[in-house]
Amino acid sequence: MDSLDRKIIAALRVNGRATYADLGRSVGLSASSVHERVGKLEAAGVITGYHAVVNPSAVGLGVTALVGIQPTDTAEDDDVAEALSQLDEVESCYAVAGDEAFVVKVRVSTVDDLERALSRLRRIAGVARTRTTVVLSTRFEGRANNASLDSPSVNSGA
Amino acid sequence: MDSLDRKIIAALRVNGRATYADLGRSVGLSASSVHERVGKLEAAGVITGYHAVVNPSAVGLGVTALVGIQPTDTAEDDDVAEALSQLDEVESCYAVAGDEAFVVKVRVSTVDDLERALSRLRRIAGVARTRTTVVLSTRFEGRANNASLDSPSVNSGA
DNA sequence: TTTGAAACTTTTATGTA
DNA sequence: TACATAAAAGTTTCAAA
């Protein structure tokens, strides 16, 4: 990964639909070179995908909550995570340090749906308690950290 | 928004670089019709952008933490949020209900960097205390909720 | 690794139903 | 709206450097 790769990545984080020709113009390479580099970045697992971002309210998901999951004494983390992944409302799932095993992000339409989702979460085997933090507004989300792209990365743990 | 729009959105969430021709094939519409619909979805603010997703470790951001921000009595939320947005390490910022004003997601290279980031957070005017939850592993993140796309959305709060 | 050229595909504007 | 068409643009492959 050199500085050109980092520039290409930064550009694709801003606009995931940028054409190779566009990218080439902005980094000073031919479209075919960019194509080659992007292919390698994808193959190396540096770029893991491209996704359209949708306004959650516009698709009827106006309610967001962060939920800490406290496990029972005998809970198997992997089983709990698997069960969490089965629930459509759970958008993200982080295994965390502390007395909670996971923190998940839940998105639903209404507070009624939130209530139902929480009761579903609590019924998962291995879940002892949940602690819910309701999101009042999303100030920003999923922003690129460009600090990491300005300087060569030491850690290539792809 | 009809069922075709929802299918197009779902497809673009899975693959943000799908061509209009691809999308047309998968929803049974011509490329030009898809182009027209996607343009409208973008203009209406339903689709807010397209982004490449990068493996954080591969760009040297292997340490993630969720940090609750407790405000001082006199803190102005908007000022705190603005200050949070100035920090590169803060990837997402949610205003929340409860005794914390915000929960933020922080991404850095090392625990040393995390320590520095937290001390930076605590120095923000209006921040009384922080509560940090270290992420041990990301089981999944930013997954599409397809439940919202199966049925017509009532809430079009774009 | 980069490039330009060639073959192929997609995009995008226009006209029509 | 949706579609077909066609010109412009982009993608992708490949041989050469």
CSV table of N, CA and C in Angstrom, one decimal, chain B:
chain,number,residue,atom,x,y,z
B,1,MET,N,-42.3,5.7,-3.4
B,1,MET,CA,-41.5,4.5,-3.2
B,1,MET,C,-42.3,3.3,-3.4
B,2,ASP,N,-42.1,2.5,-4.4
B,2,ASP,CA,-42.8,1.2,-4.5
B,2,ASP,C,-41.9,0.1,-4.4
B,3,SER,N,-42.4,-1.1,-4.6
B,3,SER,CA,-41.6,-2.3,-4.4
B,3,SER,C,-40.4,-2.4,-5.3
B,4,LEU,N,-40.4,-1.8,-6.5
B,4,LEU,CA,-39.2,-1.8,-7.3
B,4,LEU,C,-38.1,-0.9,-6.7
B,5,ASP,N,-38.6,0.3,-6.2
B,5,ASP,CA,-37.6,1.1,-5.6
B,5,ASP,C,-36.9,0.4,-4.4
B,6,ARG,N,-37.7,-0.3,-3.6
B,6,ARG,CA,-37.2,-1.0,-2.5
B,6,ARG,C,-36.2,-2.1,-2.9
B,7,LYS,N,-36.5,-2.7,-4.0
B,7,LYS,CA,-35.6,-3.8,-4.5
B,7,LYS,C,-34.3,-3.1,-5.0
B,8,ILE,N,-34.4,-2.0,-5.7
B,8,ILE,CA,-33.2,-1.3,-6.2
B,8,ILE,C,-32.4,-0.9,-5.0
B,9,ILE,N,-33.0,-0.3,-4.0
B,9,ILE,CA,-32.3,0.1,-2.8
B,9,ILE,C,-31.6,-1.1,-2.1
B,10,ALA,N,-32.3,-2.2,-2.0
B,10,ALA,CA,-31.7,-3.4,-1.3
B,10,ALA,C,-30.5,-3.8,-2.1
B,11,ALA,N,-30.6,-3.8,-3.4
B,11,ALA,CA,-29.5,-4.2,-4.3
B,11,ALA,C,-28.3,-3.3,-4.1
B,12,LEU,N,-28.6,-2.0,-4.1
B,12,LEU,CA,-27.5,-1.0,-3.9
B,12,LEU,C,-26.8,-1.1,-2.6
B,13,ARG,N,-27.6,-1.5,-1.6
B,13,ARG,CA,-27.0,-1.6,-0.2
B,13,ARG,C,-26.0,-2.8,-0.2
B,14,VAL,N,-26.4,-3.8,-0.9
B,14,VAL,CA,-25.5,-5.0,-1.0
B,14,VAL,C,-24.3,-4.7,-1.9
B,15,ASN,N,-24.5,-4.1,-3.0
B,15,ASN,CA,-23.4,-3.8,-3.9
B,15,ASN,C,-23.6,-2.4,-4.5
B,16,GLY,N,-22.9,-1.4,-3.9
B,16,GLY,CA,-23.1,0.0,-4.2
B,16,GLY,C,-22.5,0.3,-5.6
B,17,ARG,N,-21.7,-0.6,-6.2
B,17,ARG,CA,-21.2,-0.4,-7.5
B,17,ARG,C,-21.9,-1.2,-8.6
B,18,ALA,N,-23.0,-1.7,-8.3
B,18,ALA,CA,-23.8,-2.4,-9.3
B,18,ALA,C,-24.1,-1.4,-10.4
B,19,THR,N,-24.0,-1.9,-11.7
B,19,THR,CA,-24.3,-1.0,-12.8
B,19,THR,C,-25.8,-1.0,-12.9
B,20,TYR,N,-26.3,0.1,-13.6
B,20,TYR,CA,-27.8,0.2,-13.8
B,20,TYR,C,-28.3,-1.0,-14.6
B,21,ALA,N,-27.4,-1.5,-15.5
B,21,ALA,CA,-27.8,-2.7,-16.3
B,21,ALA,C,-28.0,-3.9,-15.4
B,22,ASP,N,-27.1,-4.1,-14.5
B,22,ASP,CA,-27.2,-5.1,-13.5
B,22,ASP,C,-28.5,-5.0,-12.7
B,23,LEU,N,-28.7,-3.8,-12.2
B,23,LEU,CA,-29.9,-3.5,-11.3
B,23,LEU,C,-31.1,-3.8,-12.1
B,24,GLY,N,-31.1,-3.4,-13.4
B,24,GLY,CA,-32.3,-3.6,-14.3
B,24,GLY,C,-32.6,-5.1,-14.4
B,25,ARG,N,-31.5,-5.8,-14.6
B,25,ARG,CA,-31.7,-7.3,-14.7
B,25,ARG,C,-32.3,-7.9,-13.4
B,26,SER,N,-31.8,-7.4,-12.3
B,26,SER,CA,-32.2,-8.1,-11.1
B,26,SER,C,-33.6,-7.6,-10.6
B,27,VAL,N,-34.1,-6.4,-11.1
B,27,VAL,CA,-35.5,-6.1,-10.7
B,27,VAL,C,-36.4,-6.1,-11.9
B,28,GLY,N,-35.9,-6.5,-13.1
B,28,GLY,CA,-36.8,-6.6,-14.2
B,28,GLY,C,-37.3,-5.3,-14.8
B,29,LEU,N,-36.3,-4.4,-15.0
B,29,LEU,CA,-36.6,-3.1,-15.6
B,29,LEU,C,-35.4,-2.8,-16.5
B,30,SER,N,-35.6,-1.8,-17.4
B,30,SER,CA,-34.5,-1.4,-18.3
B,30,SER,C,-33.5,-0.6,-17.5
B,31,ALA,N,-32.3,-0.6,-18.0
B,31,ALA,CA,-31.3,0.2,-17.4
B,31,ALA,C,-31.7,1.7,-17.3
B,32,SER,N,-32.3,2.2,-18.3
B,32,SER,CA,-32.7,3.6,-18.3
B,32,SER,C,-33.8,3.9,-17.2
B,33,SER,N,-34.7,3.0,-17.0
B,33,SER,CA,-35.7,3.1,-16.0
B,33,SER,C,-35.0,3.1,-14.6
B,34,VAL,N,-34.1,2.2,-14.4
B,34,VAL,CA,-33.4,2.1,-13.1
B,34,VAL,C,-32.7,3.5,-12.9
B,35,HIS,N,-32.0,3.9,-13.9
B,35,HIS,CA,-31.3,5.2,-13.8
B,35,HIS,C,-32.2,6.3,-13.4
B,36,GLU,N,-33.3,6.4,-14.0
B,36,GLU,CA,-34.3,7.4,-13.6
B,36,GLU,C,-34.7,7.3,-12.1
B,37,ARG,N,-35.0,6.0,-11.7
B,37,ARG,CA,-35.5,5.8,-10.3
B,37,ARG,C,-34.4,6.1,-9.3
B,38,VAL,N,-33.2,5.7,-9.6
B,38,VAL,CA,-32.1,5.9,-8.7
B,38,VAL,C,-31.9,7.4,-8.5
B,39,GLY,N,-31.9,8.1,-9.7
B,39,GLY,CA,-31.8,9.6,-9.6
B,39,GLY,C,-32.8,10.2,-8.7
B,40,LYS,N,-34.0,9.7,-8.8
B,40,LYS,CA,-35.1,10.3,-7.9
B,40,LYS,C,-34.9,9.9,-6.5
B,41,LEU,N,-34.4,8.7,-6.2
B,41,LEU,CA,-34.2,8.3,-4.8
B,41,LEU,C,-33.0,9.2,-4.2
B,42,GLU,N,-32.0,9.5,-5.1
B,42,GLU,CA,-31.0,10.3,-4.6
B,42,GLU,C,-31.5,11.7,-4.3
B,43,ALA,N,-32.2,12.2,-5.3
B,43,ALA,CA,-32.7,13.6,-5.1
B,43,ALA,C,-33.6,13.7,-3.9
B,44,ALA,N,-34.4,12.7,-3.6
B,44,ALA,CA,-35.3,12.7,-2.5
B,44,ALA,C,-34.6,12.5,-1.2
B,45,GLY,N,-33.3,12.2,-1.2
B,45,GLY,CA,-32.6,12.0,0.0
B,45,GLY,C,-32.8,10.7,0.6
B,46,VAL,N,-33.3,9.7,-0.2
B,46,VAL,CA,-33.5,8.4,0.4
B,46,VAL,C,-32.1,7.7,0.3
B,47,ILE,N,-31.5,7.8,-0.8
B,47,ILE,CA,-30.1,7.3,-0.9
B,47,ILE,C,-29.2,8.5,-0.7
B,48,THR,N,-28.4,8.5,0.4
B,48,THR,CA,-27.6,9.6,0.7
B,48,THR,C,-26.2,9.5,0.2
B,49,GLY,N,-25.7,8.4,-0.2
B,49,GLY,CA,-24.4,8.3,-0.7
B,49,GLY,C,-24.0,6.9,-1.0
B,50,TYR,N,-22.8,6.7,-1.5
B,50,TYR,CA,-22.2,5.4,-1.8
B,50,TYR,C,-20.8,5.4,-1.2
B,51,HIS,N,-20.4,4.4,-0.5
B,51,HIS,CA,-19.1,4.4,0.2
B,51,HIS,C,-18.4,3.1,0.1
B,52,ALA,N,-17.1,3.1,-0.2
B,52,ALA,CA,-16.3,1.9,-0.1
B,52,ALA,C,-16.1,1.6,1.4
B,53,VAL,N,-16.2,0.4,1.8
B,53,VAL,CA,-16.0,0.0,3.2
B,53,VAL,C,-14.6,-0.6,3.2
B,54,VAL,N,-13.8,-0.1,4.2
B,54,VAL,CA,-12.4,-0.5,4.3
B,54,VAL,C,-12.2,-1.3,5.6
B,55,ASN,N,-11.5,-2.3,5.5
B,55,ASN,CA,-11.1,-3.1,6.7
B,55,ASN,C,-10.3,-2.2,7.6
B,56,PRO,N,-10.8,-1.9,8.8
B,56,PRO,CA,-10.1,-0.9,9.6
B,56,PRO,C,-8.6,-1.4,9.9
B,57,SER,N,-8.5,-2.7,10.2
B,57,SER,CA,-7.1,-3.1,10.6
B,57,SER,C,-6.1,-2.9,9.4
B,58,ALA,N,-6.7,-3.1,8.2
B,58,ALA,CA,-5.8,-2.9,7.0
B,58,ALA,C,-5.3,-1.5,6.8
B,59,VAL,N,-6.0,-0.5,7.4
B,59,VAL,CA,-5.5,0.8,7.3
B,59,VAL,C,-5.0,1.3,8.6
B,60,GLY,N,-4.7,0.3,9.5
B,60,GLY,CA,-4.0,0.7,10.7
B,60,GLY,C,-4.9,1.3,11.8
B,61,LEU,N,-6.2,0.8,11.8
B,61,LEU,CA,-7.1,1.2,12.8
B,61,LEU,C,-7.7,0.0,13.5
B,62,GLY,N,-6.9,-0.7,14.2
B,62,GLY,CA,-7.3,-2.0,14.8
B,62,GLY,C,-8.0,-1.9,16.1
B,63,VAL,N,-8.0,-0.7,16.7
B,63,VAL,CA,-8.6,-0.5,18.1
B,63,VAL,C,-9.9,0.3,18.0
B,64,THR,N,-11.0,-0.3,18.4
B,64,THR,CA,-12.2,0.4,18.4
B,64,THR,C,-12.7,0.6,19.9
B,65,ALA,N,-13.4,1.7,20.2
B,65,ALA,CA,-14.0,1.8,21.5
B,65,ALA,C,-15.3,2.6,21.4
B,66,LEU,N,-16.2,2.3,22.3
B,66,LEU,CA,-17.4,3.1,22.4
B,66,LEU,C,-17.3,3.9,23.6
B,67,VAL,N,-17.5,5.2,23.5
B,67,VAL,CA,-17.3,6.1,24.6
B,67,VAL,C,-18.5,6.9,24.9
B,68,GLY,N,-19.0,6.8,26.1
B,68,GLY,CA,-20.1,7.6,26.6
B,68,GLY,C,-19.6,8.9,27.1
B,69,ILE,N,-20.2,10.0,26.7
B,69,ILE,CA,-19.7,11.4,27.1
B,69,ILE,C,-20.7,12.0,28.1
B,70,GLN,N,-20.3,12.2,29.3
B,70,GLN,CA,-21.1,12.8,30.3
B,70,GLN,C,-20.9,14.3,30.2
B,71,PRO,N,-21.9,15.1,30.1
B,71,PRO,CA,-21.7,16.6,29.9
B,71,PRO,C,-21.6,17.2,31.3
B,72,THR,N,-21.0,18.4,31.3
B,72,THR,CA,-21.1,19.2,32.5
B,72,THR,C,-22.5,19.9,32.6
B,73,ASP,N,-22.8,20.5,33.7
B,73,ASP,CA,-24.1,21.0,33.9
B,73,ASP,C,-24.5,22.1,32.9
B,74,THR,N,-23.4,22.8,32.5
B,74,THR,CA,-23.7,24.0,31.7
B,74,THR,C,-23.4,23.7,30.2
B,75,ALA,N,-23.1,22.5,29.9
B,75,ALA,CA,-22.6,22.2,28.5
B,75,ALA,C,-23.7,22.4,27.5
B,76,GLU,N,-23.3,23.0,26.3
B,76,GLU,CA,-24.2,23.1,25.2
B,76,GLU,C,-24.0,21.9,24.3
B,77,ASP,N,-25.0,21.1,24.1
B,77,ASP,CA,-24.8,19.9,23.3
B,77,ASP,C,-24.2,20.1,21.9
B,78,ASP,N,-24.8,21.2,21.3
B,78,ASP,CA,-24.3,21.4,19.9
B,78,ASP,C,-22.8,21.8,19.9
B,79,ASP,N,-22.3,22.5,20.9
B,79,ASP,CA,-20.9,22.8,20.9
B,79,ASP,C,-20.1,21.6,21.2
B,80,VAL,N,-20.6,20.7,22.0
B,80,VAL,CA,-19.8,19.5,22.3
B,80,VAL,C,-19.8,18.6,21.1
B,81,ALA,N,-20.9,18.5,20.4
B,81,ALA,CA,-21.0,17.7,19.2
B,81,ALA,C,-20.0,18.3,18.1
B,82,GLU,N,-20.0,19.6,18.0
B,82,GLU,CA,-19.1,20.2,17.0
B,82,GLU,C,-17.6,19.9,17.4
B,83,ALA,N,-17.3,20.0,18.6
B,83,ALA,CA,-15.9,19.7,19.1
B,83,ALA,C,-15.6,18.2,18.8
B,84,LEU,N,-16.6,17.3,19.0
B,84,LEU,CA,-16.4,15.9,18.7
B,84,LEU,C,-16.1,15.7,17.3
B,85,SER,N,-16.8,16.4,16.4
B,85,SER,CA,-16.7,16.2,15.0
B,85,SER,C,-15.3,16.7,14.5
B,86,GLN,N,-14.6,17.5,15.3
B,86,GLN,CA,-13.3,17.9,14.9
B,86,GLN,C,-12.2,16.8,15.1
B,87,LEU,N,-12.6,15.8,15.9
B,87,LEU,CA,-11.6,14.8,16.2
B,87,LEU,C,-11.6,13.7,15.2
B,88,ASP,N,-10.5,13.5,14.5
B,88,ASP,CA,-10.5,12.5,13.4
B,88,ASP,C,-10.8,11.1,13.9
B,89,GLU,N,-10.5,10.8,15.2
B,89,GLU,CA,-10.7,9.5,15.7
B,89,GLU,C,-12.1,9.1,16.0
B,90,VAL,N,-13.0,10.1,16.0
B,90,VAL,CA,-14.4,9.9,16.3
B,90,VAL,C,-15.1,9.6,15.0
B,91,GLU,N,-15.5,8.4,14.8
B,91,GLU,CA,-16.1,7.9,13.5
B,91,GLU,C,-17.6,8.2,13.5
B,92,SER,N,-18.3,8.0,14.6
B,92,SER,CA,-19.7,8.2,14.7
B,92,SER,C,-20.1,8.9,16.0
B,93,CYS,N,-21.1,9.6,16.0
B,93,CYS,CA,-21.5,10.4,17.2
B,93,CYS,C,-23.1,10.4,17.3
B,94,TYR,N,-23.6,9.8,18.4
B,94,TYR,CA,-25.0,9.8,18.6
B,94,TYR,C,-25.3,10.6,19.9
B,95,ALA,N,-26.3,11.5,19.8
B,95,ALA,CA,-26.9,12.1,21.0
B,95,ALA,C,-27.9,11.1,21.6
B,96,VAL,N,-27.8,10.9,22.9
B,96,VAL,CA,-28.6,9.8,23.5
B,96,VAL,C,-29.3,10.3,24.7
B,97,ALA,N,-30.4,9.5,25.0
B,97,ALA,CA,-31.1,9.7,26.3
B,97,ALA,C,-30.3,9.1,27.4
B,98,GLY,N,-30.5,9.6,28.6
B,98,GLY,CA,-29.8,9.0,29.8
B,98,GLY,C,-28.9,10.1,30.3
B,99,ASP,N,-28.0,9.6,31.2
B,99,ASP,CA,-27.2,10.6,31.8
B,99,ASP,C,-25.9,11.0,31.0
B,100,GLU,N,-25.7,10.3,29.9
B,100,GLU,CA,-24.7,10.7,29.0
B,100,GLU,C,-25.3,11.5,27.9
B,101,ALA,N,-24.6,12.5,27.4
B,101,ALA,CA,-25.2,13.3,26.3
B,101,ALA,C,-24.9,12.6,25.0
B,102,PHE,N,-23.8,12.0,24.8
B,102,PHE,CA,-23.4,11.4,23.5
B,102,PHE,C,-22.8,10.0,23.8
B,103,VAL,N,-22.9,9.2,22.8
B,103,VAL,CA,-22.1,8.0,22.7
B,103,VAL,C,-21.3,8.1,21.4
B,104,VAL,N,-20.0,8.0,21.4
B,104,VAL,CA,-19.3,8.1,20.2
B,104,VAL,C,-18.5,6.8,19.9
B,105,LYS,N,-18.2,6.5,18.6
B,105,LYS,CA,-17.4,5.4,18.3
B,105,LYS,C,-16.0,5.9,17.9
B,106,VAL,N,-15.0,5.4,18.5
B,106,VAL,CA,-13.6,5.9,18.3
B,106,VAL,C,-12.8,4.8,17.7
B,107,ARG,N,-12.0,5.2,16.7
B,107,ARG,CA,-11.2,4.2,16.0
B,107,ARG,C,-9.7,4.7,16.0
B,108,VAL,N,-8.8,3.9,16.5
B,108,VAL,CA,-7.4,4.3,16.5
B,108,VAL,C,-6.5,3.1,16.3
B,109,SER,N,-5.2,3.3,16.2
B,109,SER,CA,-4.3,2.2,15.9
B,109,SER,C,-4.0,1.3,17.1
B,110,THR,N,-3.7,2.0,18.2
B,110,THR,CA,-3.2,1.2,19.3
B,110,THR,C,-3.8,1.7,20.6
B,111,VAL,N,-3.7,1.0,21.7
B,111,VAL,CA,-4.2,1.4,23.0
B,111,VAL,C,-3.6,2.7,23.4
B,112,ASP,N,-2.3,2.9,23.1
B,112,ASP,CA,-1.7,4.2,23.4
B,112,ASP,C,-2.5,5.4,22.7
B,113,ASP,N,-2.8,5.1,21.4
B,113,ASP,CA,-3.6,6.2,20.7
B,113,ASP,C,-5.0,6.3,21.4
B,114,LEU,N,-5.5,5.3,21.9
B,114,LEU,CA,-6.8,5.4,22.5
B,114,LEU,C,-6.7,6.2,23.8
B,115,GLU,N,-5.6,6.0,24.5
B,115,GLU,CA,-5.4,6.8,25.7
B,115,GLU,C,-5.3,8.3,25.4
B,116,ARG,N,-4.6,8.6,24.3
B,116,ARG,CA,-4.5,10.0,23.9
B,116,ARG,C,-5.8,10.5,23.4
B,117,ALA,N,-6.5,9.7,22.7
B,117,ALA,CA,-7.8,10.2,22.2
B,117,ALA,C,-8.8,10.5,23.3
B,118,LEU,N,-8.8,9.6,24.3
B,118,LEU,CA,-9.7,9.9,25.5
B,118,LEU,C,-9.3,11.1,26.2
B,119,SER,N,-8.0,11.4,26.3
B,119,SER,CA,-7.6,12.6,27.0
B,119,SER,C,-8.0,13.8,26.2
B,120,ARG,N,-8.0,13.7,24.9
B,120,ARG,CA,-8.5,14.8,24.1
B,120,ARG,C,-10.0,15.0,24.3
B,121,LEU,N,-10.7,13.9,24.3
B,121,LEU,CA,-12.2,13.9,24.5
B,121,LEU,C,-12.5,14.7,25.8
B,122,ARG,N,-11.7,14.3,26.9
B,122,ARG,CA,-12.0,14.8,28.2
B,122,ARG,C,-11.7,16.3,28.3
B,123,ARG,N,-10.8,16.8,27.4
B,123,ARG,CA,-10.4,18.2,27.4
B,123,ARG,C,-11.4,19.1,26.7
B,124,ILE,N,-12.4,18.5,26.0
B,124,ILE,CA,-13.4,19.3,25.3
B,124,ILE,C,-14.3,20.0,26.4
B,125,ALA,N,-14.5,21.3,26.1
B,125,ALA,CA,-15.3,22.1,27.0
B,125,ALA,C,-16.7,21.5,27.0
B,126,GLY,N,-17.3,21.3,28.2
B,126,GLY,CA,-18.6,20.7,28.3
B,126,GLY,C,-18.6,19.2,28.6
B,127,VAL,N,-17.4,18.6,28.5
B,127,VAL,CA,-17.3,17.2,28.8
B,127,VAL,C,-16.8,17.0,30.3
B,128,ALA,N,-17.7,16.3,31.1
B,128,ALA,CA,-17.3,16.1,32.5
B,128,ALA,C,-16.6,14.8,32.7
B,129,ARG,N,-17.1,13.8,32.1
B,129,ARG,CA,-16.6,12.4,32.3
B,129,ARG,C,-16.8,11.6,31.0
B,130,THR,N,-15.9,10.6,30.8
B,130,THR,CA,-16.1,9.7,29.7
B,130,THR,C,-16.2,8.3,30.3
B,131,ARG,N,-16.9,7.4,29.6
B,131,ARG,CA,-17.0,6.0,30.0
B,131,ARG,C,-16.7,5.2,28.8
B,132,THR,N,-15.6,4.5,28.9
B,132,THR,CA,-15.1,3.8,27.7
B,132,THR,C,-15.4,2.3,27.7
B,133,THR,N,-15.9,1.8,26.6
B,133,THR,CA,-16.1,0.4,26.4
B,133,THR,C,-15.2,0.0,25.2
B,134,VAL,N,-14.3,-0.9,25.5
B,134,VAL,CA,-13.3,-1.3,24.5
B,134,VAL,C,-14.0,-2.5,23.7
B,135,VAL,N,-13.9,-2.3,22.3
B,135,VAL,CA,-14.5,-3.4,21.5
B,135,VAL,C,-13.5,-4.5,21.3
B,136,LEU,N,-13.8,-5.7,21.6
B,136,LEU,CA,-12.9,-6.8,21.5
B,136,LEU,C,-13.0,-7.4,20.0
B,137,SER,N,-14.2,-7.4,19.5
B,137,SER,CA,-14.3,-7.9,18.1
B,137,SER,C,-15.6,-7.3,17.5
B,138,THR,N,-15.6,-7.1,16.3
B,138,THR,CA,-16.8,-6.6,15.6
B,138,THR,C,-17.4,-7.8,14.9
B,139,ARG,N,-18.6,-8.3,15.4
B,139,ARG,CA,-19.2,-9.5,14.9
B,139,ARG,C,-19.8,-9.2,13.5
B,140,PHE,N,-20.5,-8.0,13.5
B,140,PHE,CA,-21.0,-7.5,12.2
B,140,PHE,C,-21.4,-6.1,12.4
B,141,GLU,N,-21.4,-5.4,11.3
B,141,GLU,CA,-21.5,-3.9,11.4
B,141,GLU,C,-22.2,-3.3,10.2
B,142,GLY,N,-23.2,-2.4,10.4
B,142,GLY,CA,-23.8,-1.7,9.3
B,142,GLY,C,-24.6,-2.5,8.3
B,143,ARG,N,-25.1,-3.6,8.9
B,143,ARG,CA,-25.9,-4.6,8.1
B,143,ARG,C,-27.2,-3.9,7.6
B,144,ALA,N,-27.7,-4.3,6.4
B,144,ALA,CA,-29.0,-3.7,6.0
B,144,ALA,C,-30.1,-4.4,6.7
B,145,ASN,N,-31.1,-3.7,7.1
B,145,ASN,CA,-32.3,-4.3,7.7
B,145,ASN,C,-33.3,-4.4,6.6
B,146,ASN,N,-33.4,-5.7,6.1
B,146,ASN,CA,-34.3,-5.9,5.0
B,146,ASN,C,-35.8,-5.9,5.3
B,147,ALA,N,-36.0,-6.1,6.6
B,147,ALA,CA,-37.4,-6.1,7.1
B,147,ALA,C,-38.1,-4.8,6.6
B,148,SER,N,-37.3,-3.7,6.7
B,148,SER,CA,-37.9,-2.4,6.3
B,148,SER,C,-38.2,-2.3,4.8
B,149,LEU,N,-37.6,-3.2,4.1
B,149,LEU,CA,-37.7,-3.0,2.6
B,149,LEU,C,-38.8,-4.0,2.1
B,150,ASP,N,-39.2,-5.0,2.9
B,150,ASP,CA,-40.1,-5.9,2.4
B,150,ASP,C,-41.5,-5.3,2.3
B,151,SER,N,-41.8,-4.4,3.3
B,151,SER,CA,-43.2,-3.9,3.3
B,151,SER,C,-43.1,-2.4,3.1
B,152,PRO,N,-44.2,-1.8,2.5
B,152,PRO,CA,-44.1,-0.4,2.2
B,152,PRO,C,-43.8,0.4,3.5
B,153,SER,N,-43.0,1.5,3.3
B,153,SER,CA,-42.7,2.3,4.4
B,153,SER,C,-43.7,3.4,4.5
B,154,VAL,N,-44.2,3.6,5.8
B,154,VAL,CA,-45.2,4.6,6.0
B,154,VAL,C,-44.5,6.0,6.2
B,155,ASN,N,-43.4,5.9,6.9
B,155,ASN,CA,-42.7,7.1,7.3
B,155,ASN,C,-41.7,7.6,6.2
B,156,SER,N,-42.1,8.6,5.4
B,156,SER,CA,-41.1,9.0,4.4
B,156,SER,C,-40.4,10.3,4.8
B,157,GLY,N,-40.0,10.3,6.0
B,157,GLY,CA,-39.2,11.5,6.6
B,157,GLY,C,-37.9,11.7,6.0
B,158,ALA,N,-37.8,11.9,4.8
B,158,ALA,CA,-36.4,12.0,4.1
B,158,ALA,C,-35.7,13.3,4.5
